[in-house]
Amino acid sequence: MERGKFISVEGIEGVGKSTNIEVLVRRIEAAGYEVLTTHEPGGTPYAKDIRDILLNRSDEPVPEIAELLLMFAARSFNVNNAIVPALEAGTWVVCDRFTDSSRAYQGGGRGIPLEIIDSIAGWVHGDAWPDLTILLDAPVEIGMARAGTRSEPDRIEQERHDFFQRVRECYLQIAAREPGRVVVIDTTRPLGEVRADIAALVDRLTGNV
Ligand code: Z5A
């Protein structure tokens, strides 16, 4: 059985991850593959419980280290109980956020050294890195304006502009360091153009070019 491909979709909030994942999944399915769509933090019942702790607003402060470790605790459930079993069964996996989010938010945003994050990542998921990471990119102002039209911000969304600026910069640095895995797509363009780029990426991966 050929192992499925693992694709993650990353970016600051409001860049269009949810919007474009739909197209991505339809394109892979049209090429004849089964797809598991998942998201982080979340993806399994326990991981969802951890998500609630992480994103709900409460009076108790969440220390940065606790935030990082909880992100990886949730990831451990998702990797072991959902992602790896699916890949081994030949199913493709599309994950809305993965370890690059921890690098960008807890590393770039909060200032936790990337070596610490990468060492925890090695422990939690070894070499189970995505085959392809699509980094949807737009200036913070655009992402915030698009996201701002929705519901009450969660605990992390309450952060200030300069936090998200550091997150975005960290993402772009990851992309520059790992061009073989991470592809940056400019989502300031009309949705049709963004979707065409995503379709072309999927076609390259399915060999349907
Ligand atoms: N987090 C972390 O800190 N560390 C970690 O390790 C992990 C996560 C895994 C999870 O949030 C939070 O956890 C997140 C990071 C942190 N916190 N923040 N901030 P999430 O992933 O569940 O939610 P989100 O990142 O905040 O996603 P989002 O706000 O739902 O954004 P999105 O999915 O990228 O955007 P969207 O809903 O697809 O699009 C937003 C709007 O823009 C929508 O109305 C679209 O129709 C519109 N849109 C999208 N693209 C376009 C274009 N091209 N043109 C015009 N309009 C567009």
Tab-separated table of C-alpha atoms and ligand atoms in Angstrom:
chain	number	residue	atom	x	y	z
A	1	MET	CA	0.000	0.000	0.000
A	2	GLU	CA	1.459	3.352	-1.035
A	3	ARG	CA	1.634	5.796	1.862
A	4	GLY	CA	-0.652	8.838	1.544
A	5	LYS	CA	0.727	12.331	1.169
A	6	PHE	CA	0.665	14.785	4.047
A	7	ILE	CA	-0.166	18.432	3.297
A	8	SER	CA	-0.341	21.225	5.865
A	9	VAL	CA	-1.821	24.669	5.332
A	10	GLU	CA	-0.393	27.552	7.326
A	11	GLY	CA	-0.640	31.289	7.754
A	12	ILE	CA	-1.787	34.010	10.113
A	13	GLU	CA	-5.492	34.223	10.841
A	14	GLY	CA	-7.774	35.443	8.104
A	15	VAL	CA	-5.445	34.576	5.197
A	16	GLY	CA	-7.939	32.032	3.841
A	17	LYS	CA	-6.926	28.632	5.213
A	18	SER	CA	-10.474	27.331	5.755
A	19	THR	CA	-11.661	28.895	2.498
A	20	ASN	CA	-8.949	27.256	0.394
A	21	ILE	CA	-8.733	23.881	2.127
A	22	GLU	CA	-12.106	23.017	0.616
A	23	VAL	CA	-10.736	23.477	-2.918
A	24	LEU	CA	-7.560	21.623	-2.059
A	25	VAL	CA	-9.466	18.605	-0.778
A	26	ARG	CA	-11.839	18.499	-3.758
A	27	ARG	CA	-8.892	18.563	-6.150
A	28	ILE	CA	-7.151	15.642	-4.418
A	29	GLU	CA	-10.379	13.637	-4.318
A	30	ALA	CA	-10.937	14.334	-8.029
A	31	ALA	CA	-7.524	12.751	-8.650
A	32	GLY	CA	-8.868	9.559	-7.038
A	33	TYR	CA	-7.438	9.710	-3.514
A	34	GLU	CA	-9.167	9.508	-0.158
A	35	VAL	CA	-8.533	12.508	2.067
A	36	LEU	CA	-8.623	13.037	5.828
A	37	THR	CA	-9.104	16.715	6.664
A	38	THR	CA	-7.960	17.679	10.133
A	39	HIS	CA	-6.892	20.791	12.037
A	40	GLU	CA	-4.684	21.810	14.947
A	41	PRO	CA	-4.985	22.200	17.807
A	42	GLY	CA	-7.668	19.527	17.478
A	43	GLY	CA	-8.452	16.578	15.268
A	44	THR	CA	-9.311	13.970	17.941
A	45	PRO	CA	-11.582	14.117	21.021
A	46	TYR	CA	-8.747	14.635	23.540
A	47	ALA	CA	-6.997	17.104	21.238
A	48	LYS	CA	-10.256	19.023	20.985
A	49	ASP	CA	-10.431	19.209	24.807
A	50	ILE	CA	-6.906	20.656	24.806
A	51	ARG	CA	-7.946	23.143	22.100
A	52	ASP	CA	-10.676	24.403	24.408
A	53	ILE	CA	-8.150	25.009	27.195
A	54	LEU	CA	-5.837	26.795	24.771
A	55	LEU	CA	-8.297	29.080	23.024
A	56	ASN	CA	-10.996	29.808	25.589
A	57	ARG	CA	-10.617	33.091	27.382
A	58	SER	CA	-10.241	32.731	31.130
A	59	ASP	CA	-8.944	34.769	34.053
A	60	GLU	CA	-6.109	32.325	34.689
A	61	PRO	CA	-2.985	33.314	32.712
A	62	VAL	CA	-1.546	30.669	30.356
A	63	PRO	CA	2.266	30.593	30.681
A	64	GLU	CA	4.082	30.469	27.318
A	65	ILE	CA	5.649	27.110	28.145
A	66	ALA	CA	2.251	25.623	29.008
A	67	GLU	CA	0.890	26.970	25.714
A	68	LEU	CA	3.715	25.332	23.758
A	69	LEU	CA	3.478	22.005	25.578
A	70	LEU	CA	-0.310	21.875	25.217
A	71	MET	CA	-0.017	22.540	21.467
A	72	PHE	CA	2.333	19.571	21.224
A	73	ALA	CA	0.214	17.413	23.545
A	74	ALA	CA	-2.742	17.985	21.213
A	75	ARG	CA	-0.477	17.293	18.216
A	76	SER	CA	0.665	14.018	19.746
A	77	PHE	CA	-2.969	12.806	19.867
A	78	ASN	CA	-3.619	13.955	16.321
A	79	VAL	CA	-0.418	12.476	14.877
A	80	ASN	CA	-0.701	9.112	16.625
A	81	ASN	CA	-4.445	8.575	16.499
A	82	ALA	CA	-5.431	10.216	13.223
A	83	ILE	CA	-2.667	11.427	10.890
A	84	VAL	CA	-0.188	8.536	10.842
A	85	PRO	CA	-2.841	5.759	10.722
A	86	ALA	CA	-4.481	7.537	7.767
A	87	LEU	CA	-1.188	7.982	5.892
A	88	GLU	CA	-0.309	4.335	6.476
A	89	ALA	CA	-3.688	3.302	5.056
A	90	GLY	CA	-2.901	5.245	1.876
A	91	THR	CA	-5.202	8.175	2.730
A	92	TRP	CA	-3.975	11.684	2.042
A	93	VAL	CA	-4.051	14.072	4.994
A	94	VAL	CA	-4.743	17.798	4.796
A	95	CYS	CA	-4.020	19.504	8.104
A	96	ASP	CA	-5.081	23.072	8.873
A	97	ARG	CA	-1.930	24.117	10.804
A	98	PHE	CA	0.855	21.841	12.095
A	99	THR	CA	4.262	22.321	13.749
A	100	ASP	CA	5.104	25.408	11.663
A	101	SER	CA	2.291	27.124	13.628
A	102	SER	CA	4.140	26.341	16.884
A	103	ARG	CA	7.359	27.683	15.363
A	104	ALA	CA	5.622	30.842	14.145
A	105	TYR	CA	3.298	31.601	17.110
A	106	GLN	CA	5.168	30.227	20.124
A	107	GLY	CA	8.602	30.823	18.515
A	108	GLY	CA	8.246	33.992	16.422
A	109	GLY	CA	5.309	35.424	18.369
A	110	ARG	CA	6.145	34.516	21.983
A	111	GLY	CA	9.931	34.333	21.620
A	112	ILE	CA	10.520	30.692	22.638
A	113	PRO	CA	13.795	29.580	20.955
A	114	LEU	CA	13.195	27.570	17.780
A	115	GLU	CA	15.753	24.950	18.851
A	116	ILE	CA	13.534	24.091	21.834
A	117	ILE	CA	10.433	23.868	19.621
A	118	ASP	CA	12.204	21.724	17.023
A	119	SER	CA	13.552	19.429	19.685
A	120	ILE	CA	10.026	18.870	21.094
A	121	ALA	CA	8.773	18.360	17.525
A	122	GLY	CA	11.401	15.665	16.987
A	123	TRP	CA	10.231	13.949	20.158
A	124	VAL	CA	6.501	14.244	19.386
A	125	HIS	CA	6.373	13.384	15.702
A	126	GLY	CA	9.889	12.408	14.576
A	127	ASP	CA	10.177	12.754	10.830
A	128	ALA	CA	6.394	12.905	10.257
A	129	TRP	CA	6.683	16.299	8.585
A	130	PRO	CA	4.308	17.310	5.773
A	131	ASP	CA	5.349	16.457	2.205
A	132	LEU	CA	4.033	19.880	1.233
A	133	THR	CA	3.226	22.947	3.314
A	134	ILE	CA	1.165	25.681	1.707
A	135	LEU	CA	1.876	28.992	3.402
A	136	LEU	CA	-0.958	31.391	2.636
A	137	ASP	CA	0.499	34.850	3.064
A	138	ALA	CA	-0.938	38.327	3.372
A	139	PRO	CA	-0.027	41.412	5.410
A	140	VAL	CA	-1.337	41.347	8.979
A	141	GLU	CA	-3.743	44.231	8.270
A	142	ILE	CA	-5.461	42.243	5.515
A	143	GLY	CA	-5.704	39.026	7.564
A	144	MET	CA	-7.055	40.913	10.569
A	145	ALA	CA	-9.568	42.841	8.483
A	146	ARG	CA	-10.871	39.637	6.910
A	147	ALA	CA	-11.007	37.770	10.227
A	148	GLY	CA	-12.365	40.793	12.052
A	149	THR	CA	-15.748	40.510	10.412
A	150	ARG	CA	-16.397	37.292	12.325
A	151	SER	CA	-17.127	36.297	15.945
A	152	GLU	CA	-15.519	37.386	19.242
A	153	PRO	CA	-11.683	36.885	19.155
A	154	ASP	CA	-10.329	33.852	21.060
A	155	ARG	CA	-7.436	34.056	23.557
A	156	ILE	CA	-4.667	34.071	20.915
A	157	GLU	CA	-6.568	36.265	18.453
A	158	GLN	CA	-6.624	38.960	21.147
A	159	GLU	CA	-2.884	39.542	20.647
A	160	ARG	CA	-1.692	42.817	19.177
A	161	HIS	CA	-0.569	43.721	15.679
A	162	ASP	CA	3.184	43.402	16.402
A	163	PHE	CA	2.695	39.833	17.692
A	164	PHE	CA	1.117	38.792	14.365
A	165	GLN	CA	3.801	40.695	12.466
A	166	ARG	CA	6.465	38.536	14.192
A	167	VAL	CA	4.404	35.422	13.462
A	168	ARG	CA	4.212	36.308	9.769
A	169	GLU	CA	7.943	37.073	9.585
A	170	CYS	CA	8.781	33.753	11.230
A	171	TYR	CA	6.597	31.909	8.687
A	172	LEU	CA	8.395	33.631	5.813
A	173	GLN	CA	11.770	32.728	7.324
A	174	ILE	CA	10.708	29.068	7.584
A	175	ALA	CA	9.675	29.177	3.902
A	176	ALA	CA	13.028	30.698	2.904
A	177	ARG	CA	14.877	27.990	4.859
A	178	GLU	CA	12.820	25.066	3.549
A	179	PRO	CA	11.880	25.891	-0.060
A	180	GLY	CA	11.556	22.196	-0.957
A	181	ARG	CA	8.641	21.731	1.464
A	182	VAL	CA	7.058	25.147	1.939
A	183	VAL	CA	5.371	27.012	-0.930
A	184	VAL	CA	4.215	30.580	-0.313
A	185	ILE	CA	1.002	31.742	-1.953
A	186	ASP	CA	0.118	35.439	-1.946
A	187	THR	CA	-3.509	35.642	-0.834
A	188	THR	CA	-3.917	39.366	-1.338
A	189	ARG	CA	-4.932	38.392	-4.903
A	190	PRO	CA	-8.480	37.462	-5.936
A	191	LEU	CA	-9.667	34.076	-4.669
A	192	GLY	CA	-9.791	32.630	-8.217
A	193	GLU	CA	-6.045	33.212	-8.703
A	194	VAL	CA	-5.203	31.754	-5.282
A	195	ARG	CA	-7.287	28.663	-6.041
A	196	ALA	CA	-5.595	28.197	-9.431
A	197	ASP	CA	-2.176	28.187	-7.704
A	198	ILE	CA	-3.386	25.636	-5.155
A	199	ALA	CA	-4.818	23.402	-7.891
A	200	ALA	CA	-1.487	23.526	-9.753
A	201	LEU	CA	0.377	22.484	-6.600
A	202	VAL	CA	-1.959	19.536	-6.034
A	203	ASP	CA	-1.629	18.474	-9.675
A	204	ARG	CA	2.153	18.399	-9.267
A	205	LEU	CA	1.815	16.190	-6.210
A	206	THR	CA	-0.734	13.795	-7.748
A	207	GLY	CA	1.326	13.659	-10.962
A	208	ASN	CA	-1.692	15.006	-12.830
A	209	VAL	CA	0.177	17.704	-14.820
B	1	Z5A	N1	-1.877	28.021	17.201
B	1	Z5A	C1	-0.670	28.204	17.841
B	1	Z5A	O1	-0.458	29.260	18.447
B	1	Z5A	N2	0.259	27.205	17.804
B	1	Z5A	C2	0.056	26.021	17.189
B	1	Z5A	O2	0.918	25.127	17.198
B	1	Z5A	C3	-1.218	25.834	16.527
B	1	Z5A	C4	-2.151	26.858	16.566
B	1	Z5A	C5	-1.498	24.548	15.823
B	1	Z5A	C6	-6.030	28.305	16.030
B	1	Z5A	O3	-6.872	28.991	15.263
B	1	Z5A	C7	-5.185	29.263	16.840
B	1	Z5A	O4	-4.164	28.505	17.470
B	1	Z5A	C8	-4.485	30.261	15.947
B	1	Z5A	C9	-3.019	29.880	15.997
B	1	Z5A	C10	-2.891	29.087	17.245
B	1	Z5A	N3	-4.651	31.539	16.552
B	1	Z5A	N4	-4.616	32.618	15.972
B	1	Z5A	N5	-4.649	33.672	15.634
B	1	Z5A	P1	-7.547	28.405	13.977
B	1	Z5A	O5	-6.542	27.809	13.038
B	1	Z5A	O6	-8.644	27.554	14.385
B	1	Z5A	O7	-8.126	29.732	13.404
B	1	Z5A	P2	-7.364	30.854	12.629
B	1	Z5A	O8	-5.984	30.695	12.248
B	1	Z5A	O9	-7.604	32.024	13.462
B	1	Z5A	O10	-8.037	30.715	11.242
B	1	Z5A	P3	-9.098	31.631	10.683
B	1	Z5A	O11	-9.221	32.900	11.434
B	1	Z5A	O12	-10.334	30.794	10.535
B	1	Z5A	O13	-8.498	32.082	9.341
B	1	Z5A	P4	-8.460	31.378	7.926
B	1	Z5A	O14	-9.038	30.010	7.974
B	1	Z5A	O15	-7.078	31.497	7.429
B	1	Z5A	O16	-9.380	32.351	7.077
B	1	Z5A	P5	-10.784	32.061	6.330
B	1	Z5A	O17	-11.842	31.862	7.366
B	1	Z5A	O18	-10.638	31.050	5.270
B	1	Z5A	O19	-10.950	33.470	5.586
B	1	Z5A	C11	-11.257	34.649	6.295
B	1	Z5A	C12	-12.188	35.535	5.423
B	1	Z5A	O20	-11.440	36.041	4.319
B	1	Z5A	C13	-13.387	34.789	4.832
B	1	Z5A	O21	-14.484	35.634	4.889
B	1	Z5A	C14	-12.969	34.550	3.372
B	1	Z5A	O22	-14.076	34.495	2.505
B	1	Z5A	C15	-12.106	35.760	3.092
B	1	Z5A	N6	-11.052	35.486	2.074
B	1	Z5A	C16	-10.183	34.449	2.064
B	1	Z5A	N7	-9.338	34.536	1.005
B	1	Z5A	C17	-9.693	35.663	0.334
B	1	Z5A	C18	-9.200	36.303	-0.852
B	1	Z5A	N8	-8.165	35.808	-1.553
B	1	Z5A	N9	-9.788	37.446	-1.230
B	1	Z5A	C19	-10.824	37.978	-0.514
B	1	Z5A	N10	-11.346	37.420	0.606
B	1	Z5A	C20	-10.785	36.284	1.020
